[in-house]
PDB file of C-alpha atoms in Angstrom:
ATOM      1  CA  THR F   1      15.031  39.191  90.042  1.00  0.00           C
ATOM      2  CA  GLU F   2      16.634  35.790  89.331  1.00  0.00           C
ATOM      3  CA  ILE F   3      13.447  33.934  90.328  1.00  0.00           C
ATOM      4  CA  SER F   4      11.192  36.152  88.208  1.00  0.00           C
ATOM      5  CA  ALA F   5      13.498  35.740  85.201  1.00  0.00           C
ATOM      6  CA  GLU F   6      13.767  31.967  85.547  1.00  0.00           C
ATOM      7  CA  LEU F   7      10.020  31.410  86.028  1.00  0.00           C
ATOM      8  CA  GLN F   8       9.037  34.239  83.651  1.00  0.00           C
ATOM      9  CA  ILE F   9       6.762  35.925  86.166  1.00  0.00           C
ATOM     10  CA  SER F  10       6.682  39.472  87.521  1.00  0.00           C
ATOM     11  CA  ARG F  11       8.811  40.585  90.486  1.00  0.00           C
ATOM     12  CA  MET F  12       5.608  41.647  92.271  1.00  0.00           C
ATOM     13  CA  THR F  13       4.267  38.081  92.071  1.00  0.00           C
ATOM     14  CA  VAL F  14       7.554  36.762  93.469  1.00  0.00           C
ATOM     15  CA  LEU F  15       7.474  39.265  96.337  1.00  0.00           C
ATOM     16  CA  ARG F  16       3.857  38.446  97.199  1.00  0.00           C
ATOM     17  CA  THR F  17       4.645  34.729  97.188  1.00  0.00           C
ATOM     18  CA  LEU F  18       7.689  35.213  99.420  1.00  0.00           C
ATOM     19  CA  ARG F  19       5.628  37.288 101.876  1.00  0.00           C
ATOM     20  CA  ARG F  20       3.016  34.514 102.007  1.00  0.00           C
ATOM     21  CA  MET F  21       5.716  31.858 102.523  1.00  0.00           C
ATOM     22  CA  GLU F  22       7.311  33.971 105.247  1.00  0.00           C
ATOM     23  CA  LYS F  23       3.943  34.311 106.966  1.00  0.00           C
ATOM     24  CA  GLU F  24       3.526  30.514 106.963  1.00  0.00           C
ATOM     25  CA  GLY F  25       7.055  29.954 108.305  1.00  0.00           C
ATOM     26  CA  ILE F  26       8.379  28.334 105.137  1.00  0.00           C
ATOM     27  CA  VAL F  27      11.042  30.990 104.536  1.00  0.00           C
ATOM     28  CA  GLU F  28      12.619  33.720 106.631  1.00  0.00           C
ATOM     29  CA  CYS F  29      13.444  37.080 105.019  1.00  0.00           C
ATOM     30  CA  ARG F  30      16.289  39.037 106.626  1.00  0.00           C
ATOM     31  CA  LYS F  31      17.169  42.604 105.708  1.00  0.00           C
ATOM     32  CA  ARG F  32      20.516  42.995 103.956  1.00  0.00           C
ATOM     33  CA  SER F  33      21.057  39.214 104.136  1.00  0.00           C
ATOM     34  CA  GLY F  34      18.515  37.507 101.903  1.00  0.00           C
ATOM     35  CA  THR F  35      15.862  34.787 102.107  1.00  0.00           C
ATOM     36  CA  PHE F  36      16.479  31.591 104.067  1.00  0.00           C
ATOM     37  CA  VAL F  37      14.622  28.385 104.901  1.00  0.00           C
ATOM     38  CA  GLY F  38      12.255  29.174 107.771  1.00  0.00           C
ATOM     39  CA  LYS F  39      12.825  27.944 111.318  1.00  0.00           C
ATOM     40  CA  PHE F  40       9.606  25.943 111.199  1.00  0.00           C
ATOM     41  CA  MET F  41      10.769  23.968 108.152  1.00  0.00           C
ATOM     42  CA  LEU F  42      14.150  23.359 109.784  1.00  0.00           C
ATOM     43  CA  PHE F  43      12.374  22.082 112.893  1.00  0.00           C
ATOM     44  CA  GLN F  44      10.131  19.854 110.809  1.00  0.00           C
ATOM     45  CA  SER F  45      13.124  18.301 109.013  1.00  0.00           C
ATOM     46  CA  THR F  46      14.775  17.431 112.363  1.00  0.00           C
ATOM     47  CA  ALA F  47      11.557  16.181 114.004  1.00  0.00           C
ATOM     48  CA  PRO F  48      12.216  12.405 113.498  1.00  0.00           C
ATOM     49  CA  ALA F  49      15.679  12.674 115.088  1.00  0.00           C
ATOM     50  CA  PHE F  50      14.175  14.697 117.940  1.00  0.00           C
ATOM     51  CA  ALA F  51      11.495  12.019 118.434  1.00  0.00           C
ATOM     52  CA  GLY F  52      14.154   9.312 118.666  1.00  0.00           C
ATOM     53  CA  LYS F  53      16.066  11.322 121.246  1.00  0.00           C
ATOM     54  CA  MET F  54      12.962  11.778 123.388  1.00  0.00           C
ATOM     55  CA  ARG F  55      12.149   8.071 123.142  1.00  0.00           C
ATOM     56  CA  SER F  56      15.629   7.172 124.323  1.00  0.00           C
ATOM     57  CA  ARG F  57      14.842   9.237 127.409  1.00  0.00           C
ATOM     58  CA  ARG F  58      11.600   7.282 127.810  1.00  0.00           C
ATOM     59  CA  LYS F  59       9.517  10.298 126.977  1.00  0.00           C
ATOM     60  CA  LYS F  60       6.411   9.603 124.901  1.00  0.00           C
ATOM     61  CA  VAL F  61       6.307  11.563 121.636  1.00  0.00           C
ATOM     62  CA  ILE F  62       2.928  12.866 120.445  1.00  0.00           C
ATOM     63  CA  THR F  63       2.699  14.226 116.889  1.00  0.00           C
ATOM     64  CA  PHE F  64       0.277  17.059 116.241  1.00  0.00           C
ATOM     65  CA  PHE F  65      -0.781  16.469 112.630  1.00  0.00           C
ATOM     66  CA  SER F  66      -2.806  19.202 110.955  1.00  0.00           C
ATOM     67  CA  PRO F  67      -3.680  20.354 107.423  1.00  0.00           C
ATOM     68  CA  GLU F  68      -4.238  23.855 108.819  1.00  0.00           C
ATOM     69  CA  PRO F  69      -1.570  26.617 108.626  1.00  0.00           C
ATOM     70  CA  HIS F  70       0.608  26.314 111.734  1.00  0.00           C
ATOM     71  CA  GLU F  71       0.285  30.051 112.413  1.00  0.00           C
ATOM     72  CA  SER F  72      -3.527  30.011 112.560  1.00  0.00           C
ATOM     73  CA  GLU F  73      -5.067  30.872 115.929  1.00  0.00           C
ATOM     74  CA  PHE F  74      -7.132  27.671 115.795  1.00  0.00           C
ATOM     75  CA  VAL F  75      -4.033  25.465 115.566  1.00  0.00           C
ATOM     76  CA  LYS F  76      -2.170  27.503 118.204  1.00  0.00           C
ATOM     77  CA  ASP F  77      -5.054  27.179 120.671  1.00  0.00           C
ATOM     78  CA  ILE F  78      -5.321  23.411 120.255  1.00  0.00           C
ATOM     79  CA  PHE F  79      -1.563  22.891 120.378  1.00  0.00           C
ATOM     80  CA  ASP F  80      -1.174  25.033 123.510  1.00  0.00           C
ATOM     81  CA  GLY F  81      -4.175  23.364 125.150  1.00  0.00           C
ATOM     82  CA  ALA F  82      -2.849  19.870 124.463  1.00  0.00           C
ATOM     83  CA  SER F  83       0.602  20.837 125.756  1.00  0.00           C
ATOM     84  CA  ALA F  84      -0.953  22.192 128.953  1.00  0.00           C
ATOM     85  CA  VAL F  85      -2.850  19.011 129.869  1.00  0.00           C
ATOM     86  CA  LEU F  86      -0.103  16.488 129.053  1.00  0.00           C
ATOM     87  CA  GLU F  87       2.224  15.509 131.869  1.00  0.00           C
ATOM     88  CA  ASP F  88       5.989  16.005 131.898  1.00  0.00           C
ATOM     89  CA  ASP F  89       6.684  12.554 130.495  1.00  0.00           C
ATOM     90  CA  PHE F  90       5.090  13.554 127.184  1.00  0.00           C
ATOM     91  CA  THR F  91       6.323  15.911 124.491  1.00  0.00           C
ATOM     92  CA  ILE F  92       4.489  17.171 121.396  1.00  0.00           C
ATOM     93  CA  ILE F  93       6.127  17.611 117.998  1.00  0.00           C
ATOM     94  CA  LYS F  94       4.242  20.249 116.058  1.00  0.00           C
ATOM     95  CA  HIS F  95       3.714  19.129 112.462  1.00  0.00           C
ATOM     96  CA  HIS F  96       1.645  20.591 109.690  1.00  0.00           C
ATOM     97  CA  TYR F  97       1.585  19.732 106.012  1.00  0.00           C
ATOM     98  CA  HIS F  98      -0.652  22.472 104.692  1.00  0.00           C
ATOM     99  CA  VAL F  99       1.625  23.395 101.782  1.00  0.00           C
ATOM    100  CA  ASP F 100       1.504  20.155  99.761  1.00  0.00           C
ATOM    101  CA  LYS F 101      -1.492  17.940 100.497  1.00  0.00           C
ATOM    102  CA  SER F 102      -0.454  15.440  97.806  1.00  0.00           C
ATOM    103  CA  HIS F 103       2.098  14.029 100.268  1.00  0.00           C
ATOM    104  CA  GLU F 104      -0.249  13.918 103.258  1.00  0.00           C
ATOM    105  CA  GLY F 105      -0.466  10.114 103.307  1.00  0.00           C
ATOM    106  CA  GLU F 106       3.314   9.774 103.180  1.00  0.00           C
ATOM    107  CA  GLU F 107       3.754  12.269 106.016  1.00  0.00           C
ATOM    108  CA  PHE F 108       1.063  10.508 108.062  1.00  0.00           C
ATOM    109  CA  SER F 109       3.036   7.245 107.739  1.00  0.00           C
ATOM    110  CA  LYS F 110       6.197   9.004 108.929  1.00  0.00           C
ATOM    111  CA  ALA F 111       4.307  10.477 111.876  1.00  0.00           C
ATOM    112  CA  ILE F 112       3.072   7.030 112.953  1.00  0.00           C
ATOM    113  CA  ALA F 113       6.585   5.575 112.646  1.00  0.00           C
ATOM    114  CA  SER F 114       8.221   8.319 114.721  1.00  0.00           C
ATOM    115  CA  SER F 115       5.496   8.855 117.354  1.00  0.00           C
ATOM    116  CA  ASP F 116       3.805   7.121 120.267  1.00  0.00           C
ATOM    117  CA  GLY F 117       0.484   8.745 119.386  1.00  0.00           C
ATOM    118  CA  ILE F 118      -1.107  11.365 117.140  1.00  0.00           C
ATOM    119  CA  LEU F 119      -3.411  14.334 117.658  1.00  0.00           C
ATOM    120  CA  LEU F 120      -5.083  14.583 114.257  1.00  0.00           C
ATOM    121  CA  ILE F 121      -7.081  17.307 112.533  1.00  0.00           C
ATOM    122  CA  PRO F 122      -8.115  15.131 109.567  1.00  0.00           C
ATOM    123  CA  SER F 123      -8.768  16.404 106.073  1.00  0.00           C
ATOM    124  CA  TYR F 124     -10.009  13.076 104.707  1.00  0.00           C
ATOM    125  CA  PRO F 125      -8.373  12.400 101.337  1.00  0.00           C
ATOM    126  CA  ALA F 126      -9.092   8.789 100.357  1.00  0.00           C
ATOM    127  CA  GLU F 127      -5.533   7.623 101.040  1.00  0.00           C
ATOM    128  CA  LEU F 128      -5.419   9.165 104.510  1.00  0.00           C
ATOM    129  CA  ARG F 129      -8.867   7.821 105.385  1.00  0.00           C
ATOM    130  CA  PHE F 130      -7.696   4.251 104.656  1.00  0.00           C
ATOM    131  CA  MET F 131      -4.520   4.777 106.701  1.00  0.00           C
ATOM    132  CA  ILE F 132      -6.517   6.125 109.639  1.00  0.00           C
ATOM    133  CA  HIS F 133      -8.674   2.981 109.526  1.00  0.00           C
ATOM    134  CA  GLN F 134      -5.548   0.837 109.544  1.00  0.00           C
ATOM    135  CA  ALA F 135      -4.022   2.730 112.476  1.00  0.00           C
ATOM    136  CA  LEU F 136      -7.220   2.369 114.510  1.00  0.00           C
ATOM    137  CA  ASN F 137      -7.474  -1.344 113.669  1.00  0.00           C
ATOM    138  CA  ASN F 138      -3.912  -1.743 114.963  1.00  0.00           C
ATOM    139  CA  ARG F 139      -4.968   0.082 118.151  1.00  0.00           C
ATOM    140  CA  TYR F 140      -2.571   2.930 117.492  1.00  0.00           C
ATOM    141  CA  PRO F 141      -3.279   5.868 119.897  1.00  0.00           C
ATOM    142  CA  LEU F 142      -4.983   8.434 117.688  1.00  0.00           C
ATOM    143  CA  VAL F 143      -7.232  11.311 118.771  1.00  0.00           C
ATOM    144  CA  PHE F 144      -9.363  13.344 116.355  1.00  0.00           C
ATOM    145  CA  VAL F 145      -9.509  17.069 117.062  1.00  0.00           C
ATOM    146  CA  ASP F 146     -12.539  19.145 116.029  1.00  0.00           C
ATOM    147  CA  ARG F 147     -13.706  16.744 113.283  1.00  0.00           C
ATOM    148  CA  TYR F 148     -14.504  13.055 113.068  1.00  0.00           C
ATOM    149  CA  MET F 149     -15.794  10.488 110.588  1.00  0.00           C
ATOM    150  CA  ASP F 150     -19.159   8.878 111.267  1.00  0.00           C
ATOM    151  CA  ASP F 151     -17.982   5.340 110.555  1.00  0.00           C
ATOM    152  CA  MET F 152     -14.924   5.456 112.823  1.00  0.00           C
ATOM    153  CA  CYS F 153     -14.843   4.652 116.509  1.00  0.00           C
ATOM    154  CA  CYS F 154     -12.101   6.946 117.742  1.00  0.00           C
ATOM    155  CA  ASN F 155     -11.222   9.200 120.663  1.00  0.00           C
ATOM    156  CA  TYR F 156     -12.470  12.687 119.857  1.00  0.00           C
ATOM    157  CA  VAL F 157     -11.923  16.187 121.241  1.00  0.00           C
ATOM    158  CA  GLY F 158     -14.676  18.589 120.197  1.00  0.00           C
ATOM    159  CA  VAL F 159     -14.688  22.326 119.574  1.00  0.00           C
ATOM    160  CA  ASN F 160     -17.966  24.204 120.061  1.00  0.00           C
ATOM    161  CA  ASN F 161     -18.258  25.806 116.626  1.00  0.00           C
ATOM    162  CA  THR F 162     -21.931  26.694 117.130  1.00  0.00           C
ATOM    163  CA  GLU F 163     -21.180  28.728 120.255  1.00  0.00           C
ATOM    164  CA  ALA F 164     -18.271  30.469 118.508  1.00  0.00           C
ATOM    165  CA  ILE F 165     -20.449  31.570 115.554  1.00  0.00           C
ATOM    166  CA  PHE F 166     -23.295  32.698 117.828  1.00  0.00           C
ATOM    167  CA  THR F 167     -20.846  34.795 119.873  1.00  0.00           C
ATOM    168  CA  VAL F 168     -19.559  36.557 116.744  1.00  0.00           C
ATOM    169  CA  MET F 169     -23.038  36.988 115.270  1.00  0.00           C
ATOM    170  CA  ASN F 170     -24.466  38.413 118.499  1.00  0.00           C
ATOM    171  CA  ARG F 171     -21.665  40.983 118.642  1.00  0.00           C
ATOM    172  CA  LEU F 172     -22.399  42.057 115.065  1.00  0.00           C
ATOM    173  CA  TYR F 173     -26.144  42.134 115.723  1.00  0.00           C
ATOM    174  CA  ASP F 174     -25.715  44.199 118.907  1.00  0.00           C
ATOM    175  CA  SER F 175     -23.536  46.623 116.906  1.00  0.00           C
ATOM    176  CA  GLY F 176     -26.457  47.279 114.559  1.00  0.00           C
ATOM    177  CA  HIS F 177     -25.612  44.937 111.671  1.00  0.00           C
ATOM    178  CA  ARG F 178     -28.584  43.247 110.021  1.00  0.00           C
ATOM    179  CA  GLU F 179     -27.250  42.383 106.553  1.00  0.00           C
ATOM    180  CA  ILE F 180     -24.615  39.833 107.598  1.00  0.00           C
ATOM    181  CA  GLY F 181     -22.968  37.598 105.018  1.00  0.00           C
ATOM    182  CA  PHE F 182     -21.170  34.268 105.369  1.00  0.00           C
ATOM    183  CA  TYR F 183     -18.193  33.228 103.222  1.00  0.00           C
ATOM    184  CA  CYS F 184     -17.429  29.508 102.838  1.00  0.00           C
ATOM    185  CA  VAL F 185     -16.870  26.824 100.226  1.00  0.00           C
ATOM    186  CA  GLU F 186     -19.762  24.908  98.668  1.00  0.00           C
ATOM    187  CA  PRO F 187     -21.807  23.546 101.632  1.00  0.00           C
ATOM    188  CA  GLU F 188     -22.567  20.337  99.709  1.00  0.00           C
ATOM    189  CA  HIS F 189     -18.833  19.580  99.665  1.00  0.00           C
ATOM    190  CA  TYR F 190     -18.704  19.271 103.452  1.00  0.00           C
ATOM    191  CA  PHE F 191     -18.387  15.897 105.118  1.00  0.00           C
ATOM    192  CA  ALA F 192     -21.140  14.282 107.197  1.00  0.00           C
ATOM    193  CA  TYR F 193     -19.586  16.124 110.116  1.00  0.00           C
ATOM    194  CA  SER F 194     -17.051  18.909 109.900  1.00  0.00           C
ATOM    195  CA  SER F 195     -16.289  22.111 111.758  1.00  0.00           C
ATOM    196  CA  ALA F 196     -17.031  24.052 108.563  1.00  0.00           C
ATOM    197  CA  LYS F 197     -20.491  22.520 108.291  1.00  0.00           C
ATOM    198  CA  MET F 198     -21.221  23.236 111.963  1.00  0.00           C
ATOM    199  CA  ARG F 199     -20.260  26.912 111.544  1.00  0.00           C
ATOM    200  CA  TYR F 200     -22.356  27.280 108.395  1.00  0.00           C
ATOM    201  CA  GLU F 201     -25.406  25.682 110.035  1.00  0.00           C
ATOM    202  CA  ALA F 202     -24.958  27.902 113.123  1.00  0.00           C
ATOM    203  CA  TYR F 203     -24.949  30.988 110.873  1.00  0.00           C
ATOM    204  CA  GLN F 204     -28.144  29.826 109.144  1.00  0.00           C
ATOM    205  CA  LEU F 205     -29.817  29.139 112.491  1.00  0.00           C
ATOM    206  CA  PHE F 206     -28.897  32.569 113.878  1.00  0.00           C
ATOM    207  CA  MET F 207     -30.241  34.376 110.803  1.00  0.00           C
ATOM    208  CA  LYS F 208     -33.453  32.347 110.998  1.00  0.00           C
ATOM    209  CA  GLN F 209     -33.951  33.111 114.701  1.00  0.00           C
ATOM    210  CA  LYS F 210     -33.487  36.841 114.065  1.00  0.00           C
ATOM    211  CA  LYS F 211     -35.721  36.648 110.952  1.00  0.00           C
ATOM    212  CA  LEU F 212     -32.918  37.949 108.754  1.00  0.00           C
ATOM    213  CA  SER F 213     -32.053  36.996 105.182  1.00  0.00           C
ATOM    214  CA  PRO F 214     -28.846  34.926 104.859  1.00  0.00           C
ATOM    215  CA  PHE F 215     -26.163  35.878 102.322  1.00  0.00           C
ATOM    216  CA  LEU F 216     -23.926  32.979 101.277  1.00  0.00           C
ATOM    217  CA  PHE F 217     -20.725  33.693  99.315  1.00  0.00           C
ATOM    218  CA  LYS F 218     -18.768  30.780  97.830  1.00  0.00           C
ATOM    219  CA  SER F 219     -15.752  32.650  96.478  1.00  0.00           C
ATOM    220  CA  PRO F 220     -13.818  35.918  96.972  1.00  0.00           C
ATOM    221  CA  GLY F 221     -15.009  36.983  93.524  1.00  0.00           C
ATOM    222  CA  ALA F 222     -18.639  36.712  94.623  1.00  0.00           C
ATOM    223  CA  VAL F 223     -17.950  39.032  97.593  1.00  0.00           C
ATOM    224  CA  VAL F 224     -16.201  41.576  95.344  1.00  0.00           C
ATOM    225  CA  ALA F 225     -19.047  41.473  92.803  1.00  0.00           C
ATOM    226  CA  HIS F 226     -21.629  41.993  95.556  1.00  0.00           C
ATOM    227  CA  TRP F 227     -19.929  45.148  96.853  1.00  0.00           C
ATOM    228  CA  GLN F 228     -19.155  46.531  93.420  1.00  0.00           C
ATOM    229  CA  LYS F 229     -22.757  46.225  92.197  1.00  0.00           C
ATOM    230  CA  GLN F 230     -24.120  48.339  95.080  1.00  0.00           C
ATOM    231  CA  TYR F 231     -27.152  46.160  95.818  1.00  0.00           C
ATOM    232  CA  ARG F 232     -30.056  47.687  97.737  1.00  0.00           C
ATOM    233  CA  ASN F 233     -29.698  45.112 100.519  1.00  0.00           C
ATOM    234  CA  GLN F 234     -25.911  45.217 100.658  1.00  0.00           C
ATOM    235  CA  ILE F 235     -24.152  43.368 103.471  1.00  0.00           C
ATOM    236  CA  SER F 236     -22.575  45.495 106.185  1.00  0.00           C
ATOM    237  CA  ALA F 237     -20.625  42.637 107.817  1.00  0.00           C
ATOM    238  CA  LEU F 238     -19.120  39.373 106.648  1.00  0.00           C
ATOM    239  CA  VAL F 239     -18.265  36.252 108.668  1.00  0.00           C
ATOM    240  CA  CYS F 240     -15.632  33.907 107.203  1.00  0.00           C
ATOM    241  CA  ASN F 241     -15.588  30.173 107.850  1.00  0.00           C
ATOM    242  CA  ASN F 242     -11.944  30.200 108.989  1.00  0.00           C
ATOM    243  CA  ASP F 243      -8.994  32.541 109.404  1.00  0.00           C
ATOM    244  CA  LYS F 244      -7.190  31.424 106.232  1.00  0.00           C
ATOM    245  CA  MET F 245     -10.261  32.249 104.124  1.00  0.00           C
ATOM    246  CA  ALA F 246     -10.446  35.612 105.896  1.00  0.00           C
ATOM    247  CA  TYR F 247      -6.783  36.424 105.137  1.00  0.00           C
ATOM    248  CA  ASP F 248      -7.178  35.437 101.486  1.00  0.00           C
ATOM    249  CA  LEU F 249     -10.378  37.454 101.155  1.00  0.00           C
ATOM    250  CA  CYS F 250      -8.763  40.550 102.716  1.00  0.00           C
ATOM    251  CA  ARG F 251      -5.968  40.323 100.172  1.00  0.00           C
ATOM    252  CA  VAL F 252      -8.479  40.102  97.297  1.00  0.00           C
ATOM    253  CA  LEU F 253     -10.504  43.023  98.646  1.00  0.00           C
ATOM    254  CA  GLN F 254      -7.370  45.151  98.991  1.00  0.00           C
ATOM    255  CA  GLU F 255      -6.388  44.388  95.403  1.00  0.00           C
ATOM    256  CA  ALA F 256      -9.917  45.339  94.295  1.00  0.00           C
ATOM    257  CA  LYS F 257      -9.587  48.549  96.385  1.00  0.00           C
ATOM    258  CA  ILE F 258     -12.706  47.806  98.435  1.00  0.00           C
TER     259      ILE F 258
END
C-alpha cells in the first residue's frame, strides 16, 4: 500500500512487480514477515570479498558473467556444466546483471578486478565490446559462451541451437502440428552471429524442409492479435526464441484470456 501510494500506481501493479522480482531472486517474500532483499542479491554484494578470500587460499576465482536471468534453464545448464569440468582448485562466482544493463560495463570492470578469469555470455553494448577488446589484448582469460563476435579471436564454447530447435520442431510435427509459429525480436537486429539468429534460421530451415509456411511474430501483441482474429490458417503451436520471452508471452496471453 505504501509503495502504490508513493509511486501513484495500483496495488495490483506493485504485486505483479514484486512477484517478478521474487522470481528473479531480487527480493524474497515471506508470509507474515514482509519483503526482504533476495539471497541472490545478498550473495552478489558479498562476491568481491568472497573472491578475495578464495584467492588468499590460492584458489582461482572464475566469474560467470551473463545478461540472462540467473534462474533461466539456459544459465543453470551452463553454470552447472562449467562447475562440473573445473578442478577443485577453481571456484565460480555466479553473477548476472540482467536487471540494469546500463551498468553492465561497470560491473564487467569489477568482475575483471575480482576474478582470475571470466565465462562471458556477451550482450555487446558498445562500451562492453570495447572493454572485451581491451581484456583480450591484455591476455586476460576470457571465454565466450554460446555467442561470439566475428572480429575477436577468443576462446569459445558453443551451444548447438540448430539441433535444439530441430528437436522441438520434430516433436511438434510428430504430434500433428503443421501451423507452427516462431516468436522473436526483429531478425535484422541480430548480430553477425548470435544464438537467437541461429534458432531463427533453424526454424526457417525446418519449415522449408517440411514445405510449411513460416509464421514470424515480433511482439506479444502480434501473437494476441493473430489468435483473436481467428485466421483461417491459425497457428496451433508457437516456439519462443528463449525462456524469458516465453514467460513474458504467457503472462500477456493470460491477461488477454487466451
